[in-house]
Phi, psi and omega in degrees: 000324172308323182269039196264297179285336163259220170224090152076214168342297166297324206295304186321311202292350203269353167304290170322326178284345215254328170283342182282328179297292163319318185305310183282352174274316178268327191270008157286347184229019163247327214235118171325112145122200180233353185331312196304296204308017153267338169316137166295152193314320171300339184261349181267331165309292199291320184302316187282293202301333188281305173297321157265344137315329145315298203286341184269337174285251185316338172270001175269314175297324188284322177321292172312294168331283156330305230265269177306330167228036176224314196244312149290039164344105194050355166285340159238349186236113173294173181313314190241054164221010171266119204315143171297189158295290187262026125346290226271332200275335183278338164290311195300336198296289186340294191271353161317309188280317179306309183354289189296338183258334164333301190296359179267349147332260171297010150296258219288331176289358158279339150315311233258317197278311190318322185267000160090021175245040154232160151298021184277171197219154199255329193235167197277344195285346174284356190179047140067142172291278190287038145266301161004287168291322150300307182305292158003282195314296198244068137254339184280312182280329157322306224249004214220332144295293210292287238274342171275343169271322167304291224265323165298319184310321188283000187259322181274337207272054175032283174309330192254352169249301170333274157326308213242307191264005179296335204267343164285311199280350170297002142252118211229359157216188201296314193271023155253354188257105170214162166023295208277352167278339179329307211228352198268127178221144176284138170319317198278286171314316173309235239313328212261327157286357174246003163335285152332320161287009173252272185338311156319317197299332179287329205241331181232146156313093172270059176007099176298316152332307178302288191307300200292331179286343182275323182286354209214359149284307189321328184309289163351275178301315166292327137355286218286275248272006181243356162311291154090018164250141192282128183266330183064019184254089151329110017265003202301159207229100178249209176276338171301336188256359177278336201260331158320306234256323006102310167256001189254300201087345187254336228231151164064037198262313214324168186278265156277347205208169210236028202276298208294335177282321178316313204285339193257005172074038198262359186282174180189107193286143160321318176292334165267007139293325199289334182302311212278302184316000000 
């Protein structure tokens, strides 16, 4: 489907080149030797997708962290909503061990574009900014659907909060949640919320640049949203309403924007805790 916008092969080739490009940039300055480039490209992909998914986990948490409960000290998390140590050393245990198979996620949706069996596309100048932006627009809002019914499902479907997302929710209060939860998921849950960004690639004409940089803000926005300080930037679905979601269990399942619990009636504004206190 990729080679829709170009021609066949050569087109396919310039996807390959272009991660073989990421691969030799960060794994030349993270990883001692030279060994990995015998590696095949898909395991140097996946080596690269992993190894920056550490570094973007611990420097977004350690970061976050300093910042709210050492140098802005109570200014934004009162005293006794601040995570303990080892809260915090038991989210990192989590997502440490999950890491490597999350990354295999986005390894195999980049095979999947390289061999030409998505709608991604390599320069915006192949469709114009505004078709671009109309694609943007509705790759976002796919994932802002997909990613708000994965996450409810996994709350109704019994068996699928048991097994799988029950191992996120043992953190159920303000003073168990921090930074470093963002990402602590049984592997099979990560993966199964982050789906949806594979699934767009099938259905919209995508910027393959664009789809890799939206995946590695996931990284980020869970951070933020975990956090438990309320930001109040209408419509964004922020850590107040997150930490909602997190003490309710009913409520707030949404990504970025709070538009799928509004439009499906799932919402629950912070100020009406703050009422109910």
């Amino acid at each position: 489907m990729a080679a829709a916008f170009g021609g066949g092969g050569d087109y396919l080739r310039q996807f390959a080149e272009e991660t073989a490009w990421y691969n030799e940039i960060f794994l030349s300055h993270v990883v001692p030797g030279s060994w990995w480039r015998g590696l095949p490209h898909p395991l140097q992909s996946w080596l690269r997708n992993c190894l920056g998914g550490y570094l973007l986990y611990f420097a977004c948490g350690f970061l976050w962290c300093f910042v709210i409960y050492y140098w802005k000290r109570h200014a934004y998390i009162p005293k006794d909503s601040v995570p303990t140590i080892e809260a915090m050393k038991k989210q990192i245990i989590v997502a440490s061990k999950a890491m490597p198979l999350y990354c295999a996620l986005p390894t195999v949706s980049e095979h999947m574009v390289e061999t030409g069996w998505t709608r991604c596309f390599v320069n915006i100048s192949e469709v114009g900014w505004p078709m671009y932006l109309i694609y943007v627009a509705s790759y976002l809002i796919f994932i802002e659907f997909g990613i708000y019914w994965m996450h409810r499902e996994l709350h109704d479907i019994k068996p699928l909060y048991k097994y799988l997302h029950t191992y996120h929710h043992i953190y159920n209060k303000e003073n168990t949640l921090s930074p470093f939860a963002g990402l602590a998921f049984h592997p099979v849950d990560g993966i199964l919320q982050a789906i949806p960004h594979v699934f767009a690639l099938f259905l919209i004409p995508t910027h393959f640049r664009t789809h890799i940089a939206l995946l590695f803000i996931e990284a980020v926005w869970t951070t933020n949203i975990h956090d438990c300080i309320h930001g109040k930037v209408w419509p964004v679905m922020g850590a107040g309403y997150h930490t909602i979601h997190h003490t309710t269990y009913r409520h707030n399942y949404g990504h970025y924007t709070v538009w799928m619990d509004w439009m499906f009636g799932t919402i629950r504004e912070p100020e009406d805790i703050l009422k109910k206190d």
